[in-house]
Coordinates of C-alpha atoms and ligand atoms in Angstrom, one line a residue:
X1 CA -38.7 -24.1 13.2
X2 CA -37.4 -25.2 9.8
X3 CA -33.8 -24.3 9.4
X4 CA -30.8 -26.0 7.1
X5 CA -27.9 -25.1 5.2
X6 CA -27.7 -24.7 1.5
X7 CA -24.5 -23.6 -0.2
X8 CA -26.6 -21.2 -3.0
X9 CA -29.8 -19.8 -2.5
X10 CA -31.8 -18.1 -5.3
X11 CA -34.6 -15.8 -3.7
X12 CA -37.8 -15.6 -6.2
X13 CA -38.7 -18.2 -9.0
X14 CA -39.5 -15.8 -11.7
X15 CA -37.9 -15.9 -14.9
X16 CA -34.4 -14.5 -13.7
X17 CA -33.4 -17.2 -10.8
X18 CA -35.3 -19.8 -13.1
X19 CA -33.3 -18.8 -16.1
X20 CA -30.0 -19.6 -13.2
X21 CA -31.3 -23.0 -12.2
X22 CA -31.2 -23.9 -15.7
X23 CA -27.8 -22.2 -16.2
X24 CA -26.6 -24.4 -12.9
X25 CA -28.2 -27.7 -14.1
X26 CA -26.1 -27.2 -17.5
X27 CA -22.9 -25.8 -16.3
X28 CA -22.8 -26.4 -13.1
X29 CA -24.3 -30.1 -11.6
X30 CA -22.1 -30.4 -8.9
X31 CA -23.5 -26.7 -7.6
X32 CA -27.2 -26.9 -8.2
X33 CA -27.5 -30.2 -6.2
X34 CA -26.6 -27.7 -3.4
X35 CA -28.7 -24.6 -4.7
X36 CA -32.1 -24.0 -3.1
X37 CA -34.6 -21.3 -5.1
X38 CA -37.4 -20.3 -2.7
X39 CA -40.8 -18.7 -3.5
X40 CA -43.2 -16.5 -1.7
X41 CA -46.4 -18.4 -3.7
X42 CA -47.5 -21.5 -4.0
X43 CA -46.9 -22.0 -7.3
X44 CA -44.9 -20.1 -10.7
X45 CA -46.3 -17.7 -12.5
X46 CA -45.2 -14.9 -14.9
X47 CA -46.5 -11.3 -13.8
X48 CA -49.3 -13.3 -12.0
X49 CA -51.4 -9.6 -11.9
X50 CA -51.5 -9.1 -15.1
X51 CA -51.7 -12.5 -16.6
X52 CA -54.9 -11.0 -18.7
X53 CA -55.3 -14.5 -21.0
X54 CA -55.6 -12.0 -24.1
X55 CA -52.3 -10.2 -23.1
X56 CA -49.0 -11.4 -25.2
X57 CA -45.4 -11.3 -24.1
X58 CA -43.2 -8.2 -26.0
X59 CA -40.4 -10.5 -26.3
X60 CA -39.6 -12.8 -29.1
X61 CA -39.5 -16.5 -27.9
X62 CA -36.5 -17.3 -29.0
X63 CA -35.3 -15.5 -25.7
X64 CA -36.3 -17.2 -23.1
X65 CA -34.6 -18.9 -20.1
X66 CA -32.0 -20.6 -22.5
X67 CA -32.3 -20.5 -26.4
X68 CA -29.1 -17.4 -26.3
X69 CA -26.8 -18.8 -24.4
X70 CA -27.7 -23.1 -25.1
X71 CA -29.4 -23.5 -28.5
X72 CA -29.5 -27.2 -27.5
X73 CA -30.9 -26.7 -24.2
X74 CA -33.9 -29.4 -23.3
X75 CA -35.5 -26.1 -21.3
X76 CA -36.1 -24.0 -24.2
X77 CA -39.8 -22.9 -25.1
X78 CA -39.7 -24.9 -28.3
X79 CA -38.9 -28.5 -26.4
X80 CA -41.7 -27.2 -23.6
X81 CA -44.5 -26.5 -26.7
X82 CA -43.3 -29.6 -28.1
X83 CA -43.2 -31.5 -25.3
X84 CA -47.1 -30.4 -24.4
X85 CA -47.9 -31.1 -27.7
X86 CA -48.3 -27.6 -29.0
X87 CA -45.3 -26.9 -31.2
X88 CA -47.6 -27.5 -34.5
X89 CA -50.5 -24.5 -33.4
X90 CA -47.9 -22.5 -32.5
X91 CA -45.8 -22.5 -35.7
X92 CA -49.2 -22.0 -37.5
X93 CA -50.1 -18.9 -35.3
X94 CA -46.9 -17.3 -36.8
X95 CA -45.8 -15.1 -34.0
X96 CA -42.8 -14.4 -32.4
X97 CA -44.7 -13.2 -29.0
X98 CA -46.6 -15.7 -26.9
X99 CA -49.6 -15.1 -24.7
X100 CA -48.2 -14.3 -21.3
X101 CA -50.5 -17.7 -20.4
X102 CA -47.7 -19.6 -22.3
X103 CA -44.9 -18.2 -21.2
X104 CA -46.0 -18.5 -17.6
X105 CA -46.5 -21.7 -18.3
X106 CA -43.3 -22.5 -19.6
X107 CA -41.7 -21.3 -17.0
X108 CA -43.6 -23.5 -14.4
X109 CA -42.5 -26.4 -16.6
X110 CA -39.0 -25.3 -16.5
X111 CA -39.5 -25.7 -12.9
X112 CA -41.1 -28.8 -12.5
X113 CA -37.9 -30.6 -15.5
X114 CA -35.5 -29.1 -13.3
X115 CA -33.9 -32.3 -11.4
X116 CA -30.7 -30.9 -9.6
X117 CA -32.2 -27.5 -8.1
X118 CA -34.5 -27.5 -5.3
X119 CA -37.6 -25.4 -5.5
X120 CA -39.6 -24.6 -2.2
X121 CA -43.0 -22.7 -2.2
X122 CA -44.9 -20.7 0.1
X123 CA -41.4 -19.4 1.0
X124 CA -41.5 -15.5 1.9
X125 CA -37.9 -14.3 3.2
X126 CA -38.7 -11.4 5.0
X127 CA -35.1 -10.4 5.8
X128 CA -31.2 -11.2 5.2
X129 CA -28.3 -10.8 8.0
X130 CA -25.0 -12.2 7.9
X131 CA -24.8 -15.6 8.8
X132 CA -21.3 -17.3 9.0
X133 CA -18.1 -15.0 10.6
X134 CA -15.3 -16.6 10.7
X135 CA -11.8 -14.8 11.5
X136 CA -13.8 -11.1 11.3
X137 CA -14.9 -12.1 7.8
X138 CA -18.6 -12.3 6.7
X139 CA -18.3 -16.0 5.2
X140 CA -22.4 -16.5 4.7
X141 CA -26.0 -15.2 5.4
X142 CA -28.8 -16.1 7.3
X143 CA -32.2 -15.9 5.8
X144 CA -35.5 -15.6 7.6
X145 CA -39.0 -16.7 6.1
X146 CA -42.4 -15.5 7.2
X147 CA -42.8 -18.6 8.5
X148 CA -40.2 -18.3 10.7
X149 CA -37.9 -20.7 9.2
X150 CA -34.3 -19.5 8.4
X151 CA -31.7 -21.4 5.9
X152 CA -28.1 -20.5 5.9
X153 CA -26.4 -20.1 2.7
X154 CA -22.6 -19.4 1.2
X155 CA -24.0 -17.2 -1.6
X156 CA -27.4 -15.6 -2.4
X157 CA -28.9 -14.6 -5.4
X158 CA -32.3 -12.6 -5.9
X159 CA -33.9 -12.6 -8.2
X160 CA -37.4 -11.3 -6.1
X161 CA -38.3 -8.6 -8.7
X162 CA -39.0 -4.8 -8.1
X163 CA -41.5 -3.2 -5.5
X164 CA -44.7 -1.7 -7.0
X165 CA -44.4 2.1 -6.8
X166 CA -47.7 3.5 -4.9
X167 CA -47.6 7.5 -4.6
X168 CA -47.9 8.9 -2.1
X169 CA -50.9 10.8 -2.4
X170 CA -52.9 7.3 -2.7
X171 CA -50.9 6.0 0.3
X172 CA -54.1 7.0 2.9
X173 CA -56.5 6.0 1.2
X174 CA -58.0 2.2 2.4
X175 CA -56.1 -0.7 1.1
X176 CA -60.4 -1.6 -0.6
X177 CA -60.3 1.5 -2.9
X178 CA -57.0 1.2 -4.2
X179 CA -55.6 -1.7 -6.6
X180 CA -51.5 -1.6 -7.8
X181 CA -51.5 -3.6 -11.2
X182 CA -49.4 -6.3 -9.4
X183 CA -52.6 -7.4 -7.8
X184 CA -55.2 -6.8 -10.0
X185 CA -56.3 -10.0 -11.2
X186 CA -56.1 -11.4 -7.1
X187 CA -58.6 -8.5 -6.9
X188 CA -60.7 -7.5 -9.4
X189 CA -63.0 -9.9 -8.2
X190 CA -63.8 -8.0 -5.0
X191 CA -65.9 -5.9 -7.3
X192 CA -69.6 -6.6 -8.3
X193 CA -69.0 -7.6 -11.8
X194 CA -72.8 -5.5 -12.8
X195 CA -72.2 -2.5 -10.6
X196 CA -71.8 1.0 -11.8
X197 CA -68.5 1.9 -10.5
X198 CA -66.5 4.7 -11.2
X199 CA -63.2 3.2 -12.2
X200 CA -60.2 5.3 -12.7
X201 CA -57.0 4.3 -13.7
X202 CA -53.7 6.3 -13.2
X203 CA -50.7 5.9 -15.5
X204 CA -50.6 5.8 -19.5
X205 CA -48.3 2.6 -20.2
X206 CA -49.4 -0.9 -21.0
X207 CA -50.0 -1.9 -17.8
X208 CA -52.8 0.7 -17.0
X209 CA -53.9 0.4 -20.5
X210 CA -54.8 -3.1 -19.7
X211 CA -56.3 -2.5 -16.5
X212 CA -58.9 -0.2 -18.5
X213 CA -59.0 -2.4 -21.4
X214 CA -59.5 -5.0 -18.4
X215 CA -62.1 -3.5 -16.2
X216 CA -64.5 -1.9 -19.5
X217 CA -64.6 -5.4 -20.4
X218 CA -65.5 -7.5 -17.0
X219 CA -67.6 -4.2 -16.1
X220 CA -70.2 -3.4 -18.5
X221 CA -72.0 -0.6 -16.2
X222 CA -69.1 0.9 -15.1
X223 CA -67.6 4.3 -16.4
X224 CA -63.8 3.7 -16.7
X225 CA -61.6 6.9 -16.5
X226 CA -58.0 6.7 -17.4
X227 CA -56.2 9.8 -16.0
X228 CA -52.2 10.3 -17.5
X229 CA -49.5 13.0 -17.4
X230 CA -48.3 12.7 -20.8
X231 CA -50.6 14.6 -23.9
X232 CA -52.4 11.3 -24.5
X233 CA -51.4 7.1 -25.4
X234 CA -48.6 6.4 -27.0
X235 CA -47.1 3.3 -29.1
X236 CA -43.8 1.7 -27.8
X237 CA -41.0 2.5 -30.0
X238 CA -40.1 -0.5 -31.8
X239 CA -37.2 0.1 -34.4
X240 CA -34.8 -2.9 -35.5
X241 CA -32.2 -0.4 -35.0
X242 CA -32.5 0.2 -31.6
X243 CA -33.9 -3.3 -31.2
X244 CA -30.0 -4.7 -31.2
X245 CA -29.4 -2.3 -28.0
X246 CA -31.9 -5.2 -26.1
X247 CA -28.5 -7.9 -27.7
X248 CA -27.8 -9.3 -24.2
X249 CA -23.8 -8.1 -25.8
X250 CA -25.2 -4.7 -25.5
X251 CA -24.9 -5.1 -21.7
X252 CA -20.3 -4.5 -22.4
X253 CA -20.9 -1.8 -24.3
X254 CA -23.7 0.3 -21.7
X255 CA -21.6 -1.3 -18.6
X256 CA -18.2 0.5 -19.7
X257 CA -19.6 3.6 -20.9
X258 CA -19.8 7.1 -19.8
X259 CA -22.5 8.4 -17.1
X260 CA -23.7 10.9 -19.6
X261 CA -23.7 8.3 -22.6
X262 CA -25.8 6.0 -20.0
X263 CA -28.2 9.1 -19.2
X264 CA -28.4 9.1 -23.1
X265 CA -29.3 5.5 -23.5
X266 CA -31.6 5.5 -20.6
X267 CA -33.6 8.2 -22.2
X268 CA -34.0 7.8 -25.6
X269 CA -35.0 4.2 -25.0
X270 CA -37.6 4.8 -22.4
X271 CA -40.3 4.2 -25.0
X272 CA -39.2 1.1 -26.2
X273 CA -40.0 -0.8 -22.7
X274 CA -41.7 2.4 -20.9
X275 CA -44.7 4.8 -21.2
X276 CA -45.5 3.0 -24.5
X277 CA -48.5 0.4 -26.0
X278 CA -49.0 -2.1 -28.4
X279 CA -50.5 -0.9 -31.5
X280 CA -53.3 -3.5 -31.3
X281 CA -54.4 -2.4 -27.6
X282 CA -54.0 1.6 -29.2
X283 CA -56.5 0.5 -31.8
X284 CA -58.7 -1.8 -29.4
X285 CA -59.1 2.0 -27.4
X286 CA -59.4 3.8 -30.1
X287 CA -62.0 1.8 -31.6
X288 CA -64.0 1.6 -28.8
X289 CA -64.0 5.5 -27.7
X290 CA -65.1 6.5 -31.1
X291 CA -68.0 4.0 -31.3
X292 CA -69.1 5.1 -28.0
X293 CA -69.0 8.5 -28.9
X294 CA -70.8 7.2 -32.1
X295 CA -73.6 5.6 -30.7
X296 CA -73.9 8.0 -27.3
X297 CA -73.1 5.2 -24.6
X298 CA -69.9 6.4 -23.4
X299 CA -68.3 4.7 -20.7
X300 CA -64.8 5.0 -21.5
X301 CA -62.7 8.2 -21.1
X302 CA -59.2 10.1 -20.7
X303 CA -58.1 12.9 -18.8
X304 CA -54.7 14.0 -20.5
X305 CA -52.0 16.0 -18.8
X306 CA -53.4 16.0 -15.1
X307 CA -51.8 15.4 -12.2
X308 CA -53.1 13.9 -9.0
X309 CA -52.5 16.1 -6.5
X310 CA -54.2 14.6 -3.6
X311 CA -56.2 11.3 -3.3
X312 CA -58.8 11.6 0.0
X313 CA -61.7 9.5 0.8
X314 CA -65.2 11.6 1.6
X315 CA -68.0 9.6 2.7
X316 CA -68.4 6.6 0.6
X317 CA -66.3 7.8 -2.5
X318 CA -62.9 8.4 -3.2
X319 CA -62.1 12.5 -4.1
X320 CA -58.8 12.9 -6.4
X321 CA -57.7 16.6 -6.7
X322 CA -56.7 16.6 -10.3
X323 CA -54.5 19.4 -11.4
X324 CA -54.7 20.2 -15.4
X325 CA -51.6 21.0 -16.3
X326 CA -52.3 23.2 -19.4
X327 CA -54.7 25.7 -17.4
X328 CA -52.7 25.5 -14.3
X329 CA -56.6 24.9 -12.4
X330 CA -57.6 22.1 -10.4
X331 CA -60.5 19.9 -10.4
X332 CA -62.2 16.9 -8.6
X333 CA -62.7 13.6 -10.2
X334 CA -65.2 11.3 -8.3
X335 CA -64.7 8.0 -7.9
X336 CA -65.5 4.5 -6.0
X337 CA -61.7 2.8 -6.8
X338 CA -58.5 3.7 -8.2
X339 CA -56.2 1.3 -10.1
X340 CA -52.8 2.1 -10.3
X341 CA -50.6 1.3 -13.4
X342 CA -47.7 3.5 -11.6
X343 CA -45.1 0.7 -12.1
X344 CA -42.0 0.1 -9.8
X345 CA -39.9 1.6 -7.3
X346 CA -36.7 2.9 -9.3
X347 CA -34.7 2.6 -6.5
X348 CA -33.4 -0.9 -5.2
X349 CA -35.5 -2.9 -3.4
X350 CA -36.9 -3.0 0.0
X351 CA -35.1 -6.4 0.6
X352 CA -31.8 -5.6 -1.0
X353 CA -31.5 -2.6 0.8
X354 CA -32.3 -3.9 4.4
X355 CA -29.9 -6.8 3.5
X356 CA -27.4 -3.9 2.6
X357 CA -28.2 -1.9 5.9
X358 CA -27.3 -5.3 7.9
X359 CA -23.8 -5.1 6.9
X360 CA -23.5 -1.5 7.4
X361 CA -23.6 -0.3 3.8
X362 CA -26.5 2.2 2.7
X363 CA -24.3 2.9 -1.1
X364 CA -23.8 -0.2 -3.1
X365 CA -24.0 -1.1 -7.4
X366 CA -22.9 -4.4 -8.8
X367 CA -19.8 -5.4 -10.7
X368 CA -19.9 -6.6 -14.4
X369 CA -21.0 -10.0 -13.1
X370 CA -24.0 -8.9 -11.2
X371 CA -21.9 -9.4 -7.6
X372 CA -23.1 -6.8 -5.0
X373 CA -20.2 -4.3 -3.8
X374 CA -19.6 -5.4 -0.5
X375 CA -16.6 -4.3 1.9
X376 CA -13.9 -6.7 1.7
X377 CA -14.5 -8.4 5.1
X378 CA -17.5 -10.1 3.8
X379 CA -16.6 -12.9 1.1
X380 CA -20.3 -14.2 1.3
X381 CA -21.5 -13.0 -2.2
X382 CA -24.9 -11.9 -3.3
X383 CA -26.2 -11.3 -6.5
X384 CA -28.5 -9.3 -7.7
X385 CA -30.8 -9.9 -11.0
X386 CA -33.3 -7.5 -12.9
X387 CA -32.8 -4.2 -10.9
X388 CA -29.3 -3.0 -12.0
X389 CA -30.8 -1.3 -14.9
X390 CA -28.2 1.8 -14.3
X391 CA -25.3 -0.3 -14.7
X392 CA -26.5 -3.0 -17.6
X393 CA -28.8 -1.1 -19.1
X394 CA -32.4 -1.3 -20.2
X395 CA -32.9 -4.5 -20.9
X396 CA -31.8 -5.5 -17.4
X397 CA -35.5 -6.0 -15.9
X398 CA -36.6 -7.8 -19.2
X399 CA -36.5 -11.1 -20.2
X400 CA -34.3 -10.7 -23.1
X401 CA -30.6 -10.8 -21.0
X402 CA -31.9 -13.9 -18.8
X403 CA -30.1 -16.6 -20.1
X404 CA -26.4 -15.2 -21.2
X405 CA -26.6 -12.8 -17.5
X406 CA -27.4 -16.2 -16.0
X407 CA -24.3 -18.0 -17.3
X408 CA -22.2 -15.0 -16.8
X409 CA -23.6 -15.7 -12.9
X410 CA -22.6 -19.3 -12.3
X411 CA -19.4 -18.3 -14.3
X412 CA -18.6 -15.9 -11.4
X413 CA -19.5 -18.1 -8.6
X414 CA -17.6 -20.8 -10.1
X415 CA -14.6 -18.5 -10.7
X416 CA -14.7 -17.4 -7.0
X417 CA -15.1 -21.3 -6.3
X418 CA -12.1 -22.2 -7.8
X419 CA -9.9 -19.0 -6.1
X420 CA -11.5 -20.0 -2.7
X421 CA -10.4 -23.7 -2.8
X422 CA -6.5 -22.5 -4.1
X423 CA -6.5 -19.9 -0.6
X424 CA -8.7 -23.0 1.4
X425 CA -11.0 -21.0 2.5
X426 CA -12.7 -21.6 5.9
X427 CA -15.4 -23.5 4.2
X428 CA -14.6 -26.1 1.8
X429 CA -17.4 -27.1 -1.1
X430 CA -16.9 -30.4 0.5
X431 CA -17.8 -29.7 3.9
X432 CA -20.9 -27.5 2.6
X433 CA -21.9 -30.1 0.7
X434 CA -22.2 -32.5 3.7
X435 CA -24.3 -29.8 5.9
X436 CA -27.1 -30.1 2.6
X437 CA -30.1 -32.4 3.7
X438 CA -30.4 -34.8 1.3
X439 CA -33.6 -35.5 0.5
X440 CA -35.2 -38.6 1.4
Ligands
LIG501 C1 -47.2 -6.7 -16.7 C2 -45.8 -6.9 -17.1 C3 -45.5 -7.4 -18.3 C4 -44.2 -7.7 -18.7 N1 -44.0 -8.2 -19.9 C5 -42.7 -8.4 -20.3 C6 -42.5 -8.9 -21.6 O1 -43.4 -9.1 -22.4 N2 -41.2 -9.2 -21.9 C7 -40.1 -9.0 -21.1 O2 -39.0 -9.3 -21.4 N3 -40.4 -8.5 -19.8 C8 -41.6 -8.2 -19.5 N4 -41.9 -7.6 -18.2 C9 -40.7 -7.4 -17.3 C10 -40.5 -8.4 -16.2 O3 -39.9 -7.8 -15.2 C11 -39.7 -9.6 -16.7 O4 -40.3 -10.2 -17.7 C12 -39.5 -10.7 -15.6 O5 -40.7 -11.0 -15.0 C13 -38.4 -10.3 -14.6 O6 -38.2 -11.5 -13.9 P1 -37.6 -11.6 -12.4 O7 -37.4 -13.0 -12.1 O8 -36.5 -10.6 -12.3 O9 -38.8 -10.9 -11.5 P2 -40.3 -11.4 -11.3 O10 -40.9 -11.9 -12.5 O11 -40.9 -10.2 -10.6 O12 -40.2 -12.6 -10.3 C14 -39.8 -12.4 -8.9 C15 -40.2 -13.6 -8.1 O13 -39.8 -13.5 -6.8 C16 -40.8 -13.8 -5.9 N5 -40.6 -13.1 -4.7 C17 -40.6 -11.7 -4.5 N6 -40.3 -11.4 -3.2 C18 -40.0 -12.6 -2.6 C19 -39.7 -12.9 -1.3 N7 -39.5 -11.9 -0.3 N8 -39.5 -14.2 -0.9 C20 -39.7 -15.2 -1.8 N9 -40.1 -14.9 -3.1 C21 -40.2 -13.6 -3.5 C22 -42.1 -13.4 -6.6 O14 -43.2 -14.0 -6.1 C23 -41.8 -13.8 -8.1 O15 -42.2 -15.1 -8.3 C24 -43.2 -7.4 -17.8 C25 -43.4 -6.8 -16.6 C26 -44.8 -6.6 -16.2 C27 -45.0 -6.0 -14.9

């Protein structure tokens, strides 16, 4: 089995332990030739589910893996559109938000410039225990792969994303009638693309709006049905004023304040990132809808204010229980497949969580710097990135914060670099650095 040391490891290469490798490269060369950043696929991609080619990005360019924190960084989306000659088509577009095609593509040409950081693929860690104890104290982890490879590591950083949020009431049904958005472009193909399905899609944020928009499209005898909670679609909320609470220096001001002021923030800016649309995929729906209804060949519907109560399969079709919640009565809705735009777990992480549970703690948040609260005996850090929304606020999950939170990172594990050399520490950077493979 494949096992080595690394002194940093960076679990997931999606935009947040990307926008780190770039942080490392810049601030930190002497770390990054000893930081691995492994990944479960075979390749990068952004949100590879939903990388519809018509779907754009909600984030303005300018913040991507670098731009806020190095203006002059060579890994910025401008020197990757100029350096795939694009930067001229793209100016004359006049946007501010790429396709999601682009800026997945960006991001797997930040990985392929980076020169310091190694990148492994087909990499799934399936779990995390401590690794180095020296004198009673936790000094590193050990972490296993799928493929039954481990790598020992100082610090860890993950950066593996959020787990999609099935309910439970679609949790018996087979795994054939049921798609999460997070897979639906690996699977959308298992479906006859002339067949009259019945297509219903939960949820009434972009993500199931897309599925619909998706599946009306690439199924033109299908009937799609899109069942939400809420009274019907919605845009997202998209004032400059609350805009400035996505400033990456927004992230002080939510950290230090009140659990009630949080509650607040959390709240009223649910729409600008949540349970809203773009206007142009409100109008595409719209649109369509009424010229069905105009010309009698209506495919496409919404069921507003239901609930799924229960989810069961009968024969060859799946039965949802829909409860209406204006009448208080409940109905059947027929069915051959259900696509789920029911987001993420809230709570942390499957991985984080086990990882926690290894070390015998079941209660943890992270400091200012991202650094997971662990009990003193254990000096082997681990951050976490994109799921501390509670603590930093909403932007946390987003793009926007990736390249200042991934400086403020490499500052702290720098900082703790420096403290750990003045008390020598049992493991010096020097003898880490000579347990790293070099490569041949
Ligand atoms: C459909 C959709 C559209 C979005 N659009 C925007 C947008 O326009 N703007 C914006 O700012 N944000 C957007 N977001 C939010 C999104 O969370 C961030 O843009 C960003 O992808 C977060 O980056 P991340 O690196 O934290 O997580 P992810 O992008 O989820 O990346 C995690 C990586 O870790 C890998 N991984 C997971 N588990 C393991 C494991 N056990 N072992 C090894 N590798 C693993 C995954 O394969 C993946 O490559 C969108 C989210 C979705 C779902």
């Amino acid at each position: 089995m494949d096992h080595r040391d690394v002194e940093l490891l960076a679990i997931g290469a999606g935009p947040a332990n990307l926008a780190l490798a770039v942080a490392l490269e810049e601030l930190a060369p002497d770390l990054a030739a000893r930081s691995l950043i492994v990944e479960q696929h075979e390749d990068v991609a952004w949100q590879r589910g939903m990388l519809l080619p018509w779907s754009q990005s909600q984030v303005s360019f300018l913040k991507d893996l670098v731009t806020l924190r190095n203006p002059r960084s060579q890994f910025s989306f401008v020197n990757y559109l100029h350096s795939i000659g694009r930067l001229d088509e793209f100016i004359n577009l006049g946007t501010f938000t790429p396709y999601r095609l682009e800026i997945s593509d960006y991001l797997a040409w930040v990985a392929r410039s980076l020169s310091a950081v190694r990148l492994e693929h087909g990499r799934r860690v399936v779990g995390v225990e401590p690794g180095d104890v020296v004198a009673g104290q936790v000094t590193g982890w050990l972490v296993r792969f799928a493929d039954g490879g481990t790598v020992r590591c100082r610090d860890l950083v993950v950066g593996a994303g959020r787990d999609a949020y099935v309910p439970a009431q679609f949790a018996t049904l087979p795994r054939e009638r049921v798609v999460h958005s997070t897979e639906y472009l690996d699977r959308v193909g298992e479906f006859d693309p002339r067949g009259a399905h019945r297509m219903v899609v939960v949820g009434g944020a972009q993500s199931a709006a897309e599925m619909l928009w998706s599946t009306h499209q690439g199924f033109p005898n299908a009937q799609v049905t899109m069942v939400m909670r809420s009274i019907g679609l919605n845009g997202y909320e998209s004032s400059k004023f609350t805009n400035e609470l996505f400033y990456p220096s927004f992230v002080d001001t939510f950290n230090a304040a009140q659990p009630a002021a949080r509650e607040q923030l959390l709240g009223e800016m649910h729409r600008t990132n949540y349970s809203g649309l773009a206007p142009s995929m409100l109008e595409n729906l719209y649109r369509t809808m009424y010229l069905e209804r105009l010309t009698g060949t209506e495919r496409l519907h919404m069921i507003t204010m239901a609930e799924i109560a229960d989810a069961r399969l009968e024969a060859d079709e799946v039965v949802l229980t829909l409860l209406d919640r204006k009448s208080g009565r409940t109905d059947e809705l027929r069915c051959d497949v259900v696509m789920l735009g029911t987001g993420f777990v809230k709570r942390m992480p499957a991985l984080t969580r086990s990882l926690a549970a290894a070390v015998g703690v079941d209660d943890f948040t992270v400091t200012r710097n991202y650094r997971m609260t662990l009990p003193d005996s254990i000096t082997a850090r681990v951050y976490l990135q994109g799921v501390n929304e509670s603590t930093h606020g909403i932007a946390d999950s987003l793009i926007s914060v990736l390249a200042i939170r991934a400086g403020e990172i490499v500052g702290d594990l720098l900082a703790d670099r420096q403290l750990s050399t003045a008390d020598s520490r049992p493991r010096s950077d020097a003898e880490l650095l000579a347990s790293v493979p070099h490569p041949a």
